[in-house]
Amino acid sequence: MKLDNRLKKILLILLIVILSQPLFCNTTADKTVAWLKAKGVAPELIVVIISMIPVIELRGSIPVAIFLFNIPWLEAAVLSIIGNMIPVPFLLLLIDWFFGLISKVKPGRKFTEWLFTRTRRKGKSIEKYEEIGLAIFVGIPLPGTGGWTGALAANIFGLRFWRSMFFIFLGVIMAAIIVTILSLMGTLAL
């Protein structure tokens, strides 16, 4: 009985956090969607594009697809997963080069140090459980997690490319399932 109550509390807290995320990145997502709509971009492509944007990722694109564009939930999830995964291989392949380049100047070096420290602090599960930790880290749809941060964390912790791709993909699928279910629960409440 206690486990059921704890699980309910955890799910409620997760639901509140995920549903409140649009309040924090609302202007970025809204402005991006409005600008793309004004340019005549198809709703499906808008969903793919906004799921590629760091911070918004599929946490924002699935609700936009379901609530704003009335895209069926399965299509919304698939489009968002595709969009969220598009930048990941490029991030994994080019991240060392990019940070090496910006670290040549003092502000870039400070930013790199701050980002690596923050990612190491947030990535304790990755350090402890390696690839499974990476999937869980990416799969929990909270601010500061997702494909972008997962790629950075995989690089920082020295995980191999293809294994990183696979476990980031698993995490993105987990996040898509959670956000889709919560979005569908929101449509039931309306």
PDB file of C-alpha atoms in Angstrom:
ATOM      1  CA  MET A   1       0.000   0.000   0.000  1.00  0.00           C
ATOM      2  CA  LYS A   2       2.832   2.406   0.849  1.00  0.00           C
ATOM      3  CA  LEU A   3       4.504   1.710  -2.471  1.00  0.00           C
ATOM      4  CA  ASP A   4       1.315   2.569  -4.310  1.00  0.00           C
ATOM      5  CA  ASN A   5       1.067   5.917  -2.508  1.00  0.00           C
ATOM      6  CA  ARG A   6       4.744   6.690  -3.140  1.00  0.00           C
ATOM      7  CA  LEU A   7       4.378   5.766  -6.799  1.00  0.00           C
ATOM      8  CA  LYS A   8       1.297   7.988  -7.085  1.00  0.00           C
ATOM      9  CA  LYS A   9       3.174  10.885  -5.470  1.00  0.00           C
ATOM     10  CA  ILE A  10       6.162  10.417  -7.775  1.00  0.00           C
ATOM     11  CA  LEU A  11       3.935  10.271 -10.849  1.00  0.00           C
ATOM     12  CA  LEU A  12       2.029  13.368  -9.705  1.00  0.00           C
ATOM     13  CA  ILE A  13       5.259  15.298  -9.137  1.00  0.00           C
ATOM     14  CA  LEU A  14       6.611  14.148 -12.506  1.00  0.00           C
ATOM     15  CA  LEU A  15       3.354  15.175 -14.186  1.00  0.00           C
ATOM     16  CA  ILE A  16       3.459  18.630 -12.569  1.00  0.00           C
ATOM     17  CA  VAL A  17       7.108  19.187 -13.492  1.00  0.00           C
ATOM     18  CA  ILE A  18       6.666  18.072 -17.095  1.00  0.00           C
ATOM     19  CA  LEU A  19       3.439  19.984 -17.632  1.00  0.00           C
ATOM     20  CA  SER A  20       4.952  23.117 -16.094  1.00  0.00           C
ATOM     21  CA  GLN A  21       7.952  23.009 -18.440  1.00  0.00           C
ATOM     22  CA  PRO A  22       6.139  24.913 -21.183  1.00  0.00           C
ATOM     23  CA  LEU A  23       5.917  27.817 -18.741  1.00  0.00           C
ATOM     24  CA  PHE A  24       9.701  28.044 -18.703  1.00  0.00           C
ATOM     25  CA  CYS A  25      10.444  27.560 -22.381  1.00  0.00           C
ATOM     26  CA  ASN A  26       7.062  28.795 -23.590  1.00  0.00           C
ATOM     27  CA  THR A  27       8.323  31.923 -25.302  1.00  0.00           C
ATOM     28  CA  THR A  28      11.053  30.104 -27.235  1.00  0.00           C
ATOM     29  CA  ALA A  29       8.715  27.338 -28.395  1.00  0.00           C
ATOM     30  CA  ASP A  30       5.849  29.732 -29.105  1.00  0.00           C
ATOM     31  CA  LYS A  31       8.032  32.137 -31.065  1.00  0.00           C
ATOM     32  CA  THR A  32       9.625  29.306 -33.034  1.00  0.00           C
ATOM     33  CA  VAL A  33       6.274  27.691 -33.867  1.00  0.00           C
ATOM     34  CA  ALA A  34       4.694  31.055 -34.786  1.00  0.00           C
ATOM     35  CA  TRP A  35       7.627  32.010 -37.001  1.00  0.00           C
ATOM     36  CA  LEU A  36       7.666  28.642 -38.789  1.00  0.00           C
ATOM     37  CA  LYS A  37       3.878  28.688 -39.250  1.00  0.00           C
ATOM     38  CA  ALA A  38       4.121  32.196 -40.730  1.00  0.00           C
ATOM     39  CA  LYS A  39       6.690  30.877 -43.215  1.00  0.00           C
ATOM     40  CA  GLY A  40       4.226  28.184 -44.307  1.00  0.00           C
ATOM     41  CA  VAL A  41       6.164  25.248 -42.869  1.00  0.00           C
ATOM     42  CA  ALA A  42       4.077  22.073 -42.542  1.00  0.00           C
ATOM     43  CA  PRO A  43       3.050  21.188 -38.974  1.00  0.00           C
ATOM     44  CA  GLU A  44       4.898  17.842 -39.129  1.00  0.00           C
ATOM     45  CA  LEU A  45       8.135  19.578 -40.081  1.00  0.00           C
ATOM     46  CA  ILE A  46       7.616  22.147 -37.313  1.00  0.00           C
ATOM     47  CA  VAL A  47       7.377  19.293 -34.807  1.00  0.00           C
ATOM     48  CA  VAL A  48      10.634  17.774 -36.108  1.00  0.00           C
ATOM     49  CA  ILE A  49      12.395  21.158 -36.026  1.00  0.00           C
ATOM     50  CA  ILE A  50      11.358  22.124 -32.494  1.00  0.00           C
ATOM     51  CA  SER A  51      12.276  18.672 -31.197  1.00  0.00           C
ATOM     52  CA  MET A  52      15.820  19.353 -32.446  1.00  0.00           C
ATOM     53  CA  ILE A  53      16.143  22.545 -30.368  1.00  0.00           C
ATOM     54  CA  PRO A  54      18.064  22.153 -27.103  1.00  0.00           C
ATOM     55  CA  VAL A  55      15.970  22.688 -23.956  1.00  0.00           C
ATOM     56  CA  ILE A  56      12.690  22.232 -25.859  1.00  0.00           C
ATOM     57  CA  GLU A  57      13.435  18.867 -27.505  1.00  0.00           C
ATOM     58  CA  LEU A  58      10.576  16.348 -27.485  1.00  0.00           C
ATOM     59  CA  ARG A  59       9.354  17.560 -24.097  1.00  0.00           C
ATOM     60  CA  GLY A  60       7.964  20.524 -25.999  1.00  0.00           C
ATOM     61  CA  SER A  61       7.371  19.084 -29.453  1.00  0.00           C
ATOM     62  CA  ILE A  62       4.982  16.284 -28.434  1.00  0.00           C
ATOM     63  CA  PRO A  63       2.548  18.595 -26.604  1.00  0.00           C
ATOM     64  CA  VAL A  64       2.764  21.092 -29.486  1.00  0.00           C
ATOM     65  CA  ALA A  65       2.007  18.331 -31.990  1.00  0.00           C
ATOM     66  CA  ILE A  66      -0.918  16.932 -29.990  1.00  0.00           C
ATOM     67  CA  PHE A  67      -2.480  20.135 -28.635  1.00  0.00           C
ATOM     68  CA  LEU A  68      -1.656  22.741 -31.272  1.00  0.00           C
ATOM     69  CA  PHE A  69      -1.619  20.737 -34.497  1.00  0.00           C
ATOM     70  CA  ASN A  70      -3.946  17.856 -33.525  1.00  0.00           C
ATOM     71  CA  ILE A  71      -1.420  15.350 -34.841  1.00  0.00           C
ATOM     72  CA  PRO A  72      -2.249  11.795 -33.698  1.00  0.00           C
ATOM     73  CA  TRP A  73      -0.203  10.804 -30.658  1.00  0.00           C
ATOM     74  CA  LEU A  74       1.791   8.038 -32.351  1.00  0.00           C
ATOM     75  CA  GLU A  75       2.790  10.272 -35.253  1.00  0.00           C
ATOM     76  CA  ALA A  76       3.633  13.082 -32.811  1.00  0.00           C
ATOM     77  CA  ALA A  77       5.900  10.749 -30.833  1.00  0.00           C
ATOM     78  CA  VAL A  78       7.628   9.327 -33.919  1.00  0.00           C
ATOM     79  CA  LEU A  79       8.232  12.774 -35.452  1.00  0.00           C
ATOM     80  CA  SER A  80       9.581  14.041 -32.142  1.00  0.00           C
ATOM     81  CA  ILE A  81      11.894  11.051 -31.677  1.00  0.00           C
ATOM     82  CA  ILE A  82      13.276  11.519 -35.195  1.00  0.00           C
ATOM     83  CA  GLY A  83      13.804  15.237 -34.656  1.00  0.00           C
ATOM     84  CA  ASN A  84      15.350  14.758 -31.233  1.00  0.00           C
ATOM     85  CA  MET A  85      17.834  12.201 -32.595  1.00  0.00           C
ATOM     86  CA  ILE A  86      18.945  14.164 -35.683  1.00  0.00           C
ATOM     87  CA  PRO A  87      21.542  16.324 -33.857  1.00  0.00           C
ATOM     88  CA  VAL A  88      22.857  13.529 -31.611  1.00  0.00           C
ATOM     89  CA  PRO A  89      25.393  11.890 -33.995  1.00  0.00           C
ATOM     90  CA  PHE A  90      26.744  15.302 -34.979  1.00  0.00           C
ATOM     91  CA  LEU A  91      27.069  16.270 -31.327  1.00  0.00           C
ATOM     92  CA  LEU A  92      28.859  13.044 -30.485  1.00  0.00           C
ATOM     93  CA  LEU A  93      31.250  13.397 -33.426  1.00  0.00           C
ATOM     94  CA  LEU A  94      31.961  17.136 -33.250  1.00  0.00           C
ATOM     95  CA  ILE A  95      31.757  17.980 -29.559  1.00  0.00           C
ATOM     96  CA  ASP A  96      35.487  17.523 -28.841  1.00  0.00           C
ATOM     97  CA  TRP A  97      36.410  19.711 -31.803  1.00  0.00           C
ATOM     98  CA  PHE A  98      33.892  22.401 -30.784  1.00  0.00           C
ATOM     99  CA  PHE A  99      34.986  22.566 -27.143  1.00  0.00           C
ATOM    100  CA  GLY A 100      38.637  22.519 -28.177  1.00  0.00           C
ATOM    101  CA  LEU A 101      37.955  25.460 -30.472  1.00  0.00           C
ATOM    102  CA  ILE A 102      36.062  27.610 -27.974  1.00  0.00           C
ATOM    103  CA  SER A 103      38.454  26.744 -25.136  1.00  0.00           C
ATOM    104  CA  LYS A 104      41.172  28.719 -26.901  1.00  0.00           C
ATOM    105  CA  VAL A 105      39.597  31.948 -25.615  1.00  0.00           C
ATOM    106  CA  LYS A 106      39.014  32.752 -21.935  1.00  0.00           C
ATOM    107  CA  PRO A 107      35.177  33.039 -22.030  1.00  0.00           C
ATOM    108  CA  GLY A 108      34.946  29.797 -24.018  1.00  0.00           C
ATOM    109  CA  ARG A 109      37.248  28.031 -21.577  1.00  0.00           C
ATOM    110  CA  LYS A 110      35.156  29.241 -18.606  1.00  0.00           C
ATOM    111  CA  PHE A 111      31.943  28.127 -20.327  1.00  0.00           C
ATOM    112  CA  THR A 112      33.439  24.731 -21.143  1.00  0.00           C
ATOM    113  CA  GLU A 113      34.618  24.228 -17.565  1.00  0.00           C
ATOM    114  CA  TRP A 114      31.202  25.276 -16.197  1.00  0.00           C
ATOM    115  CA  LEU A 115      29.345  22.980 -18.612  1.00  0.00           C
ATOM    116  CA  PHE A 116      31.574  19.981 -17.940  1.00  0.00           C
ATOM    117  CA  THR A 117      31.316  20.494 -14.161  1.00  0.00           C
ATOM    118  CA  ARG A 118      27.524  20.834 -14.356  1.00  0.00           C
ATOM    119  CA  THR A 119      27.186  17.762 -16.576  1.00  0.00           C
ATOM    120  CA  ARG A 120      29.433  15.682 -14.294  1.00  0.00           C
ATOM    121  CA  ARG A 121      27.358  16.767 -11.292  1.00  0.00           C
ATOM    122  CA  LYS A 122      24.055  15.951 -13.002  1.00  0.00           C
ATOM    123  CA  GLY A 123      25.461  12.806 -14.571  1.00  0.00           C
ATOM    124  CA  LYS A 124      26.189  10.782 -11.425  1.00  0.00           C
ATOM    125  CA  SER A 125      23.867   8.009 -12.675  1.00  0.00           C
ATOM    126  CA  ILE A 126      25.799   7.888 -15.939  1.00  0.00           C
ATOM    127  CA  GLU A 127      29.103   7.629 -14.132  1.00  0.00           C
ATOM    128  CA  LYS A 128      27.795   4.857 -11.867  1.00  0.00           C
ATOM    129  CA  TYR A 129      25.757   2.829 -14.363  1.00  0.00           C
ATOM    130  CA  GLU A 130      27.419   3.907 -17.646  1.00  0.00           C
ATOM    131  CA  GLU A 131      25.201   3.227 -20.667  1.00  0.00           C
ATOM    132  CA  ILE A 132      22.093   2.222 -18.690  1.00  0.00           C
ATOM    133  CA  GLY A 133      22.560   5.393 -16.626  1.00  0.00           C
ATOM    134  CA  LEU A 134      22.800   7.359 -19.858  1.00  0.00           C
ATOM    135  CA  ALA A 135      19.484   5.943 -21.095  1.00  0.00           C
ATOM    136  CA  ILE A 136      17.781   6.727 -17.782  1.00  0.00           C
ATOM    137  CA  PHE A 137      19.324  10.212 -17.679  1.00  0.00           C
ATOM    138  CA  VAL A 138      18.047  11.000 -21.182  1.00  0.00           C
ATOM    139  CA  GLY A 139      14.730   9.214 -20.568  1.00  0.00           C
ATOM    140  CA  ILE A 140      13.607  11.307 -17.627  1.00  0.00           C
ATOM    141  CA  PRO A 141      12.002  14.325 -19.310  1.00  0.00           C
ATOM    142  CA  LEU A 142      13.174  17.043 -16.934  1.00  0.00           C
ATOM    143  CA  PRO A 143      15.024  20.297 -17.645  1.00  0.00           C
ATOM    144  CA  GLY A 144      18.710  19.610 -18.230  1.00  0.00           C
ATOM    145  CA  THR A 145      18.209  16.092 -19.538  1.00  0.00           C
ATOM    146  CA  GLY A 146      17.564  14.905 -23.086  1.00  0.00           C
ATOM    147  CA  GLY A 147      19.447  14.040 -26.240  1.00  0.00           C
ATOM    148  CA  TRP A 148      21.674  17.124 -26.251  1.00  0.00           C
ATOM    149  CA  THR A 149      22.809  16.778 -22.651  1.00  0.00           C
ATOM    150  CA  GLY A 150      23.027  13.004 -23.056  1.00  0.00           C
ATOM    151  CA  ALA A 151      25.446  13.415 -25.979  1.00  0.00           C
ATOM    152  CA  LEU A 152      27.553  15.813 -23.940  1.00  0.00           C
ATOM    153  CA  ALA A 153      27.513  13.468 -20.941  1.00  0.00           C
ATOM    154  CA  ALA A 154      28.410  10.449 -23.116  1.00  0.00           C
ATOM    155  CA  ASN A 155      31.407  12.377 -24.406  1.00  0.00           C
ATOM    156  CA  ILE A 156      32.502  13.580 -20.977  1.00  0.00           C
ATOM    157  CA  PHE A 157      32.281  10.066 -19.517  1.00  0.00           C
ATOM    158  CA  GLY A 158      34.111   8.561 -22.512  1.00  0.00           C
ATOM    159  CA  LEU A 159      31.342   6.274 -23.749  1.00  0.00           C
ATOM    160  CA  ARG A 160      31.786   4.811 -27.242  1.00  0.00           C
ATOM    161  CA  PHE A 161      29.912   6.362 -30.197  1.00  0.00           C
ATOM    162  CA  TRP A 162      27.570   3.535 -31.245  1.00  0.00           C
ATOM    163  CA  ARG A 163      26.759   2.497 -27.699  1.00  0.00           C
ATOM    164  CA  SER A 164      26.079   6.133 -26.859  1.00  0.00           C
ATOM    165  CA  MET A 165      23.809   6.448 -29.886  1.00  0.00           C
ATOM    166  CA  PHE A 166      21.893   3.314 -28.918  1.00  0.00           C
ATOM    167  CA  PHE A 167      21.398   4.249 -25.259  1.00  0.00           C
ATOM    168  CA  ILE A 168      20.558   7.880 -26.048  1.00  0.00           C
ATOM    169  CA  PHE A 169      17.984   6.515 -28.519  1.00  0.00           C
ATOM    170  CA  LEU A 170      16.522   4.277 -25.787  1.00  0.00           C
ATOM    171  CA  GLY A 171      16.364   7.274 -23.463  1.00  0.00           C
ATOM    172  CA  VAL A 172      14.669   9.415 -26.107  1.00  0.00           C
ATOM    173  CA  ILE A 173      12.076   6.659 -26.619  1.00  0.00           C
ATOM    174  CA  MET A 174      11.480   6.479 -22.842  1.00  0.00           C
ATOM    175  CA  ALA A 175      11.060  10.255 -22.660  1.00  0.00           C
ATOM    176  CA  ALA A 176       8.690  10.177 -25.648  1.00  0.00           C
ATOM    177  CA  ILE A 177       6.552   7.523 -23.972  1.00  0.00           C
ATOM    178  CA  ILE A 178       6.370   9.504 -20.724  1.00  0.00           C
ATOM    179  CA  VAL A 179       5.615  12.850 -22.398  1.00  0.00           C
ATOM    180  CA  THR A 180       3.057  11.269 -24.751  1.00  0.00           C
ATOM    181  CA  ILE A 181       1.235   9.567 -21.881  1.00  0.00           C
ATOM    182  CA  LEU A 182       1.229  12.767 -19.841  1.00  0.00           C
ATOM    183  CA  SER A 183       0.032  14.764 -22.856  1.00  0.00           C
ATOM    184  CA  LEU A 184      -2.756  12.273 -23.486  1.00  0.00           C
ATOM    185  CA  MET A 185      -3.699  12.492 -19.810  1.00  0.00           C
ATOM    186  CA  GLY A 186      -3.887  16.251 -20.300  1.00  0.00           C
ATOM    187  CA  THR A 187      -6.248  15.840 -23.260  1.00  0.00           C
ATOM    188  CA  LEU A 188      -8.476  13.650 -21.101  1.00  0.00           C
ATOM    189  CA  ALA A 189      -8.575  16.402 -18.455  1.00  0.00           C
ATOM    190  CA  LEU A 190      -9.685  18.930 -21.045  1.00  0.00           C
TER     191      LEU A 190
END
